[in-house]
PDB file of C-alpha atoms in Angstrom:
ATOM      1  CA  MET T   1     -78.407   3.088  43.861  1.00 44.00           C
ATOM      2  CA  LEU T   2     -75.237   5.001  43.190  1.00 46.00           C
ATOM      3  CA  PRO T   3     -75.422   7.478  39.909  1.00 48.00           C
ATOM      4  CA  ARG T   4     -72.132   6.247  38.502  1.00 59.00           C
ATOM      5  CA  ASP T   5     -70.432   3.096  37.349  1.00 60.00           C
ATOM      6  CA  LEU T   6     -68.140   2.043  39.724  1.00 63.00           C
ATOM      7  CA  SER T   7     -66.546  -0.536  37.664  1.00 69.00           C
ATOM      8  CA  PRO T   8     -62.869   0.062  37.099  1.00 68.00           C
ATOM      9  CA  TRP T   9     -63.293   1.008  33.510  1.00 72.00           C
ATOM     10  CA  GLY T  10     -66.045   3.233  34.557  1.00 71.00           C
ATOM     11  CA  MET T  11     -64.230   4.876  37.167  1.00 75.00           C
ATOM     12  CA  PHE T  12     -61.483   5.514  34.650  1.00 74.00           C
ATOM     13  CA  MET T  13     -63.663   6.960  32.105  1.00 76.00           C
ATOM     14  CA  GLN T  14     -65.385   9.112  34.612  1.00 75.00           C
ATOM     15  CA  ALA T  15     -62.188  10.372  36.300  1.00 73.00           C
ATOM     16  CA  ASP T  16     -60.575  13.901  36.010  1.00 78.00           C
ATOM     17  CA  ILE T  17     -58.263  14.268  33.171  1.00 85.00           C
ATOM     18  CA  VAL T  18     -55.207  14.388  35.749  1.00 85.00           C
ATOM     19  CA  VAL T  19     -56.227  11.038  37.443  1.00 84.00           C
ATOM     20  CA  LYS T  20     -56.393   9.440  33.789  1.00 87.00           C
ATOM     21  CA  ALA T  21     -53.187  10.706  33.128  1.00 89.00           C
ATOM     22  CA  VAL T  22     -51.738   9.271  36.221  1.00 89.00           C
ATOM     23  CA  MET T  23     -53.513   5.882  35.736  1.00 89.00           C
ATOM     24  CA  VAL T  24     -52.389   5.446  31.927  1.00 92.00           C
ATOM     25  CA  GLY T  25     -48.748   6.171  33.132  1.00 92.00           C
ATOM     26  CA  LEU T  26     -49.048   3.619  35.737  1.00 92.00           C
ATOM     27  CA  VAL T  27     -50.431   0.896  33.325  1.00 93.00           C
ATOM     28  CA  PHE T  28     -47.651   1.805  31.145  1.00 95.00           C
ATOM     29  CA  ALA T  29     -45.084   1.349  33.631  1.00 94.00           C
ATOM     30  CA  THR T  30     -46.652  -2.080  34.591  1.00 94.00           C
ATOM     31  CA  ALA T  31     -46.167  -3.109  30.867  1.00 95.00           C
ATOM     32  CA  VAL T  32     -42.939  -2.017  30.686  1.00 95.00           C
ATOM     33  CA  THR T  33     -41.937  -4.187  33.813  1.00 95.00           C
ATOM     34  CA  TRP T  34     -43.172  -7.238  32.450  1.00 95.00           C
ATOM     35  CA  THR T  35     -41.812  -6.621  29.206  1.00 95.00           C
ATOM     36  CA  VAL T  36     -37.973  -6.137  30.746  1.00 94.00           C
ATOM     37  CA  TRP T  37     -38.906  -9.335  32.665  1.00 95.00           C
ATOM     38  CA  LEU T  38     -39.392 -11.447  29.791  1.00 95.00           C
ATOM     39  CA  SER T  39     -36.388  -9.845  27.608  1.00 93.00           C
ATOM     40  CA  LYS T  40     -34.029 -10.220  30.403  1.00 94.00           C
ATOM     41  CA  THR T  41     -34.859 -13.493  31.600  1.00 94.00           C
ATOM     42  CA  ILE T  42     -34.278 -15.087  28.427  1.00 94.00           C
ATOM     43  CA  GLU T  43     -31.176 -12.898  28.080  1.00 93.00           C
ATOM     44  CA  LEU T  44     -29.743 -14.037  31.604  1.00 93.00           C
ATOM     45  CA  ILE T  45     -30.756 -17.791  31.075  1.00 93.00           C
ATOM     46  CA  LYS T  46     -28.825 -18.020  27.792  1.00 93.00           C
ATOM     47  CA  ALA T  47     -25.837 -15.614  29.177  1.00 92.00           C
ATOM     48  CA  ARG T  48     -25.610 -18.134  32.160  1.00 92.00           C
ATOM     49  CA  GLN T  49     -25.819 -21.432  30.340  1.00 92.00           C
ATOM     50  CA  ASN T  50     -23.313 -20.214  28.018  1.00 92.00           C
ATOM     51  CA  ALA T  51     -20.925 -18.721  30.679  1.00 91.00           C
ATOM     52  CA  ARG T  52     -21.116 -22.068  33.054  1.00 91.00           C
ATOM     53  CA  GLY T  53     -20.364 -24.390  29.813  1.00 90.00           C
ATOM     54  CA  ALA T  54     -17.363 -22.170  28.741  1.00 90.00           C
ATOM     55  CA  VAL T  55     -15.895 -22.175  32.284  1.00 90.00           C
ATOM     56  CA  ARG T  56     -16.437 -26.171  32.414  1.00 89.00           C
ATOM     57  CA  GLU T  57     -14.708 -26.381  29.019  1.00 87.00           C
ATOM     58  CA  LEU T  58     -11.836 -24.126  30.383  1.00 88.00           C
ATOM     59  CA  ALA T  59     -11.304 -26.314  33.594  1.00 85.00           C
ATOM     60  CA  LYS T  60     -10.648 -29.362  31.064  1.00 85.00           C
ATOM     61  CA  ALA T  61      -8.275 -27.313  28.814  1.00 83.00           C
ATOM     62  CA  ARG T  62      -4.530 -27.767  29.275  1.00 81.00           C
ATOM     63  CA  SER T  63      -3.204 -24.918  27.143  1.00 80.00           C
ATOM     64  CA  VAL T  64      -4.159 -21.657  25.310  1.00 81.00           C
ATOM     65  CA  ASP T  65      -4.576 -23.481  22.249  1.00 79.00           C
ATOM     66  CA  ASP T  66      -7.281 -26.141  23.926  1.00 82.00           C
ATOM     67  CA  ALA T  67      -9.253 -23.176  25.234  1.00 83.00           C
ATOM     68  CA  VAL T  68      -9.610 -21.299  21.896  1.00 83.00           C
ATOM     69  CA  ARG T  69     -10.660 -24.479  20.203  1.00 84.00           C
ATOM     70  CA  GLN T  70     -13.273 -25.382  22.959  1.00 84.00           C
ATOM     71  CA  VAL T  71     -14.621 -21.817  23.702  1.00 85.00           C
ATOM     72  CA  ARG T  72     -15.810 -20.015  20.693  1.00 82.00           C
ATOM     73  CA  GLN T  73     -18.586 -17.423  21.745  1.00 85.00           C
ATOM     74  CA  GLY T  74     -20.163 -15.558  24.623  1.00 86.00           C
ATOM     75  CA  ALA T  75     -18.438 -13.340  27.376  1.00 88.00           C
ATOM     76  CA  VAL T  76     -16.194 -15.947  28.375  1.00 89.00           C
ATOM     77  CA  ALA T  77     -14.856 -16.227  24.855  1.00 89.00           C
ATOM     78  CA  GLN T  78     -14.401 -12.359  24.671  1.00 90.00           C
ATOM     79  CA  LEU T  79     -12.349 -12.645  28.215  1.00 90.00           C
ATOM     80  CA  LEU T  80     -10.354 -15.119  26.476  1.00 89.00           C
ATOM     81  CA  GLU T  81      -9.886 -12.959  23.168  1.00 90.00           C
ATOM     82  CA  GLY T  82      -8.806 -10.305  25.488  1.00 88.00           C
ATOM     83  CA  ALA T  83      -5.963 -12.357  27.184  1.00 87.00           C
ATOM     84  CA  LEU T  84      -4.811 -13.478  23.552  1.00 86.00           C
ATOM     85  CA  ALA T  85      -4.606  -9.855  22.599  1.00 85.00           C
ATOM     86  CA  GLU T  86      -2.533  -9.038  25.578  1.00 84.00           C
ATOM     87  CA  LEU T  87      -0.237 -11.618  24.683  1.00 80.00           C
ATOM     88  CA  ARG T  88       0.186 -10.499  21.166  1.00 79.00           C
ATOM     89  CA  LEU T  89       0.946  -7.257  22.372  1.00 79.00           C
ATOM     90  CA  SER T  90       3.556  -8.697  24.795  1.00 72.00           C
ATOM     91  CA  THR T  91       4.956 -11.335  22.837  1.00 60.00           C
ATOM     92  CA  ASP T  92       8.337  -9.368  22.523  1.00 57.00           C
ATOM     93  CA  ARG T  93       8.601  -9.279  26.092  1.00 56.00           C
ATOM     94  CA  MET T  94      10.399 -11.456  28.466  1.00 58.00           C
ATOM     95  CA  ASP T  95       8.812 -10.424  31.741  1.00 68.00           C
ATOM     96  CA  ARG T  96       6.227 -13.162  32.441  1.00 73.00           C
ATOM     97  CA  ASP T  97       4.818 -11.262  35.663  1.00 77.00           C
ATOM     98  CA  GLY T  98       4.381  -8.412  34.012  1.00 80.00           C
ATOM     99  CA  ILE T  99       2.272  -9.977  31.314  1.00 79.00           C
ATOM    100  CA  LYS T 100       0.148 -11.813  34.122  1.00 82.00           C
ATOM    101  CA  VAL T 101      -0.565  -8.585  35.693  1.00 84.00           C
ATOM    102  CA  ARG T 102      -1.497  -7.016  32.570  1.00 86.00           C
ATOM    103  CA  ILE T 103      -3.689  -9.898  31.425  1.00 86.00           C
ATOM    104  CA  THR T 104      -5.658  -9.737  34.457  1.00 87.00           C
ATOM    105  CA  SER T 105      -5.890  -6.162  34.229  1.00 88.00           C
ATOM    106  CA  ARG T 106      -7.493  -6.856  30.849  1.00 90.00           C
ATOM    107  CA  LEU T 107      -9.943  -9.556  31.855  1.00 91.00           C
ATOM    108  CA  GLN T 108     -11.089  -7.481  34.691  1.00 91.00           C
ATOM    109  CA  GLN T 109     -12.074  -4.403  32.440  1.00 91.00           C
ATOM    110  CA  ILE T 110     -13.801  -6.913  29.838  1.00 91.00           C
ATOM    111  CA  GLU T 111     -15.306  -8.730  32.867  1.00 91.00           C
ATOM    112  CA  ALA T 112     -16.907  -5.069  34.066  1.00 91.00           C
ATOM    113  CA  ALA T 113     -18.034  -4.303  30.502  1.00 91.00           C
ATOM    114  CA  ALA T 114     -20.015  -7.663  30.347  1.00 91.00           C
ATOM    115  CA  SER T 115     -21.369  -7.109  33.735  1.00 90.00           C
ATOM    116  CA  ARG T 116     -22.547  -3.390  32.755  1.00 91.00           C
ATOM    117  CA  ARG T 117     -24.044  -4.612  29.464  1.00 91.00           C
ATOM    118  CA  ILE T 118     -25.993  -7.864  31.284  1.00 92.00           C
ATOM    119  CA  ALA T 119     -27.292  -5.316  33.797  1.00 91.00           C
ATOM    120  CA  PHE T 120     -28.736  -2.828  31.145  1.00 90.00           C
ATOM    121  CA  GLY T 121     -32.571  -2.133  31.349  1.00 88.00           C
ATOM    122  CA  THR T 122     -32.850  -3.441  35.034  1.00 91.00           C
ATOM    123  CA  GLY T 123     -32.533   0.227  36.273  1.00 91.00           C
ATOM    124  CA  VAL T 124     -35.949   1.115  35.266  1.00 93.00           C
ATOM    125  CA  LEU T 125     -37.397  -1.299  37.557  1.00 94.00           C
ATOM    126  CA  ALA T 126     -35.799   0.400  40.341  1.00 93.00           C
ATOM    127  CA  THR T 127     -37.405   3.534  39.239  1.00 93.00           C
ATOM    128  CA  ILE T 128     -40.968   2.243  38.700  1.00 94.00           C
ATOM    129  CA  GLY T 129     -40.782   0.237  41.963  1.00 93.00           C
ATOM    130  CA  SER T 130     -39.529   3.528  44.062  1.00 92.00           C
ATOM    131  CA  THR T 131     -41.881   6.002  42.208  1.00 92.00           C
ATOM    132  CA  GLY T 132     -44.888   4.163  41.340  1.00 91.00           C
ATOM    133  CA  PRO T 133     -46.467   4.114  45.042  1.00 91.00           C
ATOM    134  CA  PHE T 134     -45.965   7.772  45.150  1.00 92.00           C
ATOM    135  CA  VAL T 135     -47.351   8.519  41.410  1.00 91.00           C
ATOM    136  CA  GLY T 136     -50.488   6.675  42.733  1.00 90.00           C
ATOM    137  CA  LEU T 137     -50.509   8.580  45.767  1.00 90.00           C
ATOM    138  CA  PHE T 138     -50.641  11.764  43.716  1.00 89.00           C
ATOM    139  CA  GLY T 139     -53.286  10.459  41.660  1.00 87.00           C
ATOM    140  CA  THR T 140     -55.383   9.761  44.938  1.00 87.00           C
ATOM    141  CA  VAL T 141     -54.696  12.963  46.332  1.00 88.00           C
ATOM    142  CA  TRP T 142     -55.948  14.521  43.400  1.00 86.00           C
ATOM    143  CA  GLY T 143     -59.189  12.827  43.063  1.00 82.00           C
ATOM    144  CA  ILE T 144     -59.980  13.422  46.887  1.00 83.00           C
ATOM    145  CA  MET T 145     -59.453  16.911  46.322  1.00 83.00           C
ATOM    146  CA  ASN T 146     -62.101  16.478  43.328  1.00 78.00           C
ATOM    147  CA  SER T 147     -64.471  14.978  45.969  1.00 78.00           C
ATOM    148  CA  PHE T 148     -64.048  17.712  48.507  1.00 79.00           C
ATOM    149  CA  ILE T 149     -64.907  20.066  45.597  1.00 77.00           C
ATOM    150  CA  GLY T 150     -68.079  18.014  44.715  1.00 72.00           C
ATOM    151  CA  ILE T 151     -69.000  18.248  48.146  1.00 74.00           C
ATOM    152  CA  SER T 152     -68.696  21.779  48.443  1.00 74.00           C
ATOM    153  CA  LYS T 153     -70.372  22.525  44.824  1.00 74.00           C
ATOM    154  CA  SER T 154     -73.430  20.077  46.030  1.00 70.00           C
ATOM    155  CA  GLN T 155     -73.834  21.090  49.443  1.00 70.00           C
ATOM    156  CA  THR T 156     -74.315  17.532  50.762  1.00 67.00           C
ATOM    157  CA  THR T 157     -72.143  14.973  52.177  1.00 64.00           C
ATOM    158  CA  ASN T 158     -74.454  11.976  50.592  1.00 66.00           C
ATOM    159  CA  LEU T 159     -72.693   8.845  49.741  1.00 65.00           C
ATOM    160  CA  ALA T 160     -73.758   9.013  46.158  1.00 65.00           C
ATOM    161  CA  VAL T 161     -71.855  12.325  46.011  1.00 65.00           C
ATOM    162  CA  VAL T 162     -68.531  11.450  48.087  1.00 69.00           C
ATOM    163  CA  ALA T 163     -68.076   7.745  46.814  1.00 70.00           C
ATOM    164  CA  PRO T 164     -67.247   8.285  43.130  1.00 70.00           C
ATOM    165  CA  GLY T 165     -64.258  10.433  43.624  1.00 72.00           C
ATOM    166  CA  ILE T 166     -62.885   8.376  46.633  1.00 78.00           C
ATOM    167  CA  ALA T 167     -63.286   5.381  44.549  1.00 78.00           C
ATOM    168  CA  GLU T 168     -61.375   6.767  41.393  1.00 79.00           C
ATOM    169  CA  ALA T 169     -58.589   7.895  43.816  1.00 80.00           C
ATOM    170  CA  LEU T 170     -58.251   4.660  45.526  1.00 85.00           C
ATOM    171  CA  LEU T 171     -58.003   3.174  41.996  1.00 86.00           C
ATOM    172  CA  ALA T 172     -55.005   5.174  41.371  1.00 87.00           C
ATOM    173  CA  THR T 173     -53.417   3.975  44.600  1.00 89.00           C
ATOM    174  CA  ALA T 174     -54.102   0.291  43.547  1.00 90.00           C
ATOM    175  CA  LEU T 175     -52.621   0.731  40.240  1.00 91.00           C
ATOM    176  CA  GLY T 176     -49.373   2.252  41.829  1.00 91.00           C
ATOM    177  CA  LEU T 177     -49.224  -0.500  43.936  1.00 93.00           C
ATOM    178  CA  VAL T 178     -49.800  -2.654  41.146  1.00 92.00           C
ATOM    179  CA  ALA T 179     -46.961  -1.282  39.045  1.00 92.00           C
ATOM    180  CA  ALA T 180     -44.455  -1.047  42.247  1.00 93.00           C
ATOM    181  CA  ILE T 181     -44.692  -4.338  43.740  1.00 94.00           C
ATOM    182  CA  PRO T 182     -43.499  -6.434  40.793  1.00 95.00           C
ATOM    183  CA  ALA T 183     -41.016  -4.200  39.611  1.00 94.00           C
ATOM    184  CA  VAL T 184     -39.295  -4.341  43.302  1.00 95.00           C
ATOM    185  CA  VAL T 185     -39.493  -8.163  43.292  1.00 95.00           C
ATOM    186  CA  ILE T 186     -38.317  -8.443  39.548  1.00 95.00           C
ATOM    187  CA  TYR T 187     -35.483  -6.230  40.394  1.00 95.00           C
ATOM    188  CA  ASN T 188     -34.225  -7.939  43.345  1.00 95.00           C
ATOM    189  CA  LEU T 189     -34.469 -11.434  41.512  1.00 94.00           C
ATOM    190  CA  PHE T 190     -32.284  -9.719  38.469  1.00 95.00           C
ATOM    191  CA  ALA T 191     -29.891  -8.614  41.229  1.00 93.00           C
ATOM    192  CA  ARG T 192     -29.314 -12.183  42.373  1.00 94.00           C
ATOM    193  CA  GLN T 193     -29.135 -13.687  38.728  1.00 93.00           C
ATOM    194  CA  ILE T 194     -26.918 -10.677  37.679  1.00 94.00           C
ATOM    195  CA  ALA T 195     -24.524 -11.261  40.559  1.00 93.00           C
ATOM    196  CA  SER T 196     -24.363 -15.034  39.872  1.00 92.00           C
ATOM    197  CA  TYR T 197     -23.520 -14.286  36.434  1.00 93.00           C
ATOM    198  CA  ARG T 198     -20.679 -12.159  37.585  1.00 93.00           C
ATOM    199  CA  ALA T 199     -19.457 -14.859  39.622  1.00 93.00           C
ATOM    200  CA  LEU T 200     -19.193 -17.310  36.407  1.00 92.00           C
ATOM    201  CA  LEU T 201     -17.576 -14.433  34.743  1.00 92.00           C
ATOM    202  CA  GLY T 202     -15.085 -14.275  37.841  1.00 92.00           C
ATOM    203  CA  ASP T 203     -14.462 -18.210  37.360  1.00 91.00           C
ATOM    204  CA  GLY T 204     -13.755 -17.707  33.842  1.00 91.00           C
ATOM    205  CA  SER T 205     -11.082 -14.894  34.171  1.00 90.00           C
ATOM    206  CA  ALA T 206      -9.664 -16.910  36.895  1.00 90.00           C
ATOM    207  CA  GLU T 207      -9.342 -20.284  34.609  1.00 89.00           C
ATOM    208  CA  ILE T 208      -8.112 -18.213  31.830  1.00 89.00           C
ATOM    209  CA  ALA T 209      -5.558 -16.600  34.067  1.00 87.00           C
ATOM    210  CA  ARG T 210      -4.166 -20.054  35.361  1.00 87.00           C
ATOM    211  CA  ILE T 211      -4.170 -21.537  31.800  1.00 85.00           C
ATOM    212  CA  VAL T 212      -2.165 -18.609  30.246  1.00 85.00           C
ATOM    213  CA  GLY T 213       0.127 -18.555  33.518  1.00 82.00           C
ATOM    214  CA  ARG T 214       0.751 -22.471  33.111  1.00 80.00           C
ATOM    215  CA  ASP T 215       1.947 -21.627  29.398  1.00 77.00           C
ATOM    216  CA  LEU T 216       3.974 -19.034  30.185  1.00 76.00           C
ATOM    217  CA  ASP T 217       5.797 -20.917  33.520  1.00 71.00           C
ATOM    218  CA  SER T 218       6.061 -24.358  31.500  1.00 70.00           C
ATOM    219  CA  GLY T 219       8.572 -22.583  28.634  1.00 57.00           C
ATOM    220  CA  THR T 220       6.746 -24.098  25.885  1.00 54.00           C
ATOM    221  CA  LEU T 221       6.017 -22.289  22.748  1.00 42.00           C
ATOM    222  CA  LEU T 222       2.339 -22.875  22.578  1.00 46.00           C
ATOM    223  CA  VAL T 223       1.297 -19.381  23.283  1.00 46.00           C
ATOM    224  CA  ARG T 224       3.626 -18.062  20.511  1.00 53.00           C
ATOM    225  CA  ARG T 225       2.668 -20.492  18.133  1.00 48.00           C
ATOM    226  CA  HIS T 226      -0.827 -19.586  18.520  1.00 50.00           C
ATOM    227  CA  LEU T 227       0.184 -15.875  17.739  1.00 48.00           C
ATOM    228  CA  ALA T 228       2.036 -16.902  14.932  1.00 51.00           C
ATOM    229  CA  ALA T 229      -0.858 -18.774  13.554  1.00 47.00           C
ATOM    230  CA  ALA T 230      -3.185 -15.736  14.302  1.00 47.00           C
ATOM    231  CA  GLU T 231      -1.021 -13.511  12.443  1.00 51.00           C
TER     232      GLU T 231
END
């Protein structure tokens, strides 16, 4: 019979203080991973649904006025507000091509800001995924080193002396993998979902540019009437 408790909790309680710190850090990293997964999943679902619905409404809009009435919130609404702000600043200029270029530039800027905002918090997953195994390996090396020290002090290679320290070391390795593997998988999942969200914002920008260009090229006063009402 081995003289020590080799259950996970028993190994943690009997481990060296350094190995304990490694284990606690890895458990905390695992908790952070799943917290980020839950919060970002909810955020991405709402953002993608809102953007998808807004793009559908923009596709049916015949003018800037229609677009403003149909799209009232979300990232696509911010894109529309940016286009209207540029129209307001350009209302005394007759260079339609220049107005379109400036609107496109503003839309790209807003789109980039929205993409950065939705991706905020996912970088920690990449950090955990890349460093988790190495942190666990550090705990492993430290635990095995303590095992060899125990062998030297006891002057024996009996399994009862060697096994506890090696088991603690392997537990640190396992916790490193438990922290790293989900973080990598979730990060890759979010990367695909964020790319899909960016594509939706790109579709929204394209629809807004077409609507504004249609109003400018038609020679109607829909855009100017909206600006006058807004003022």
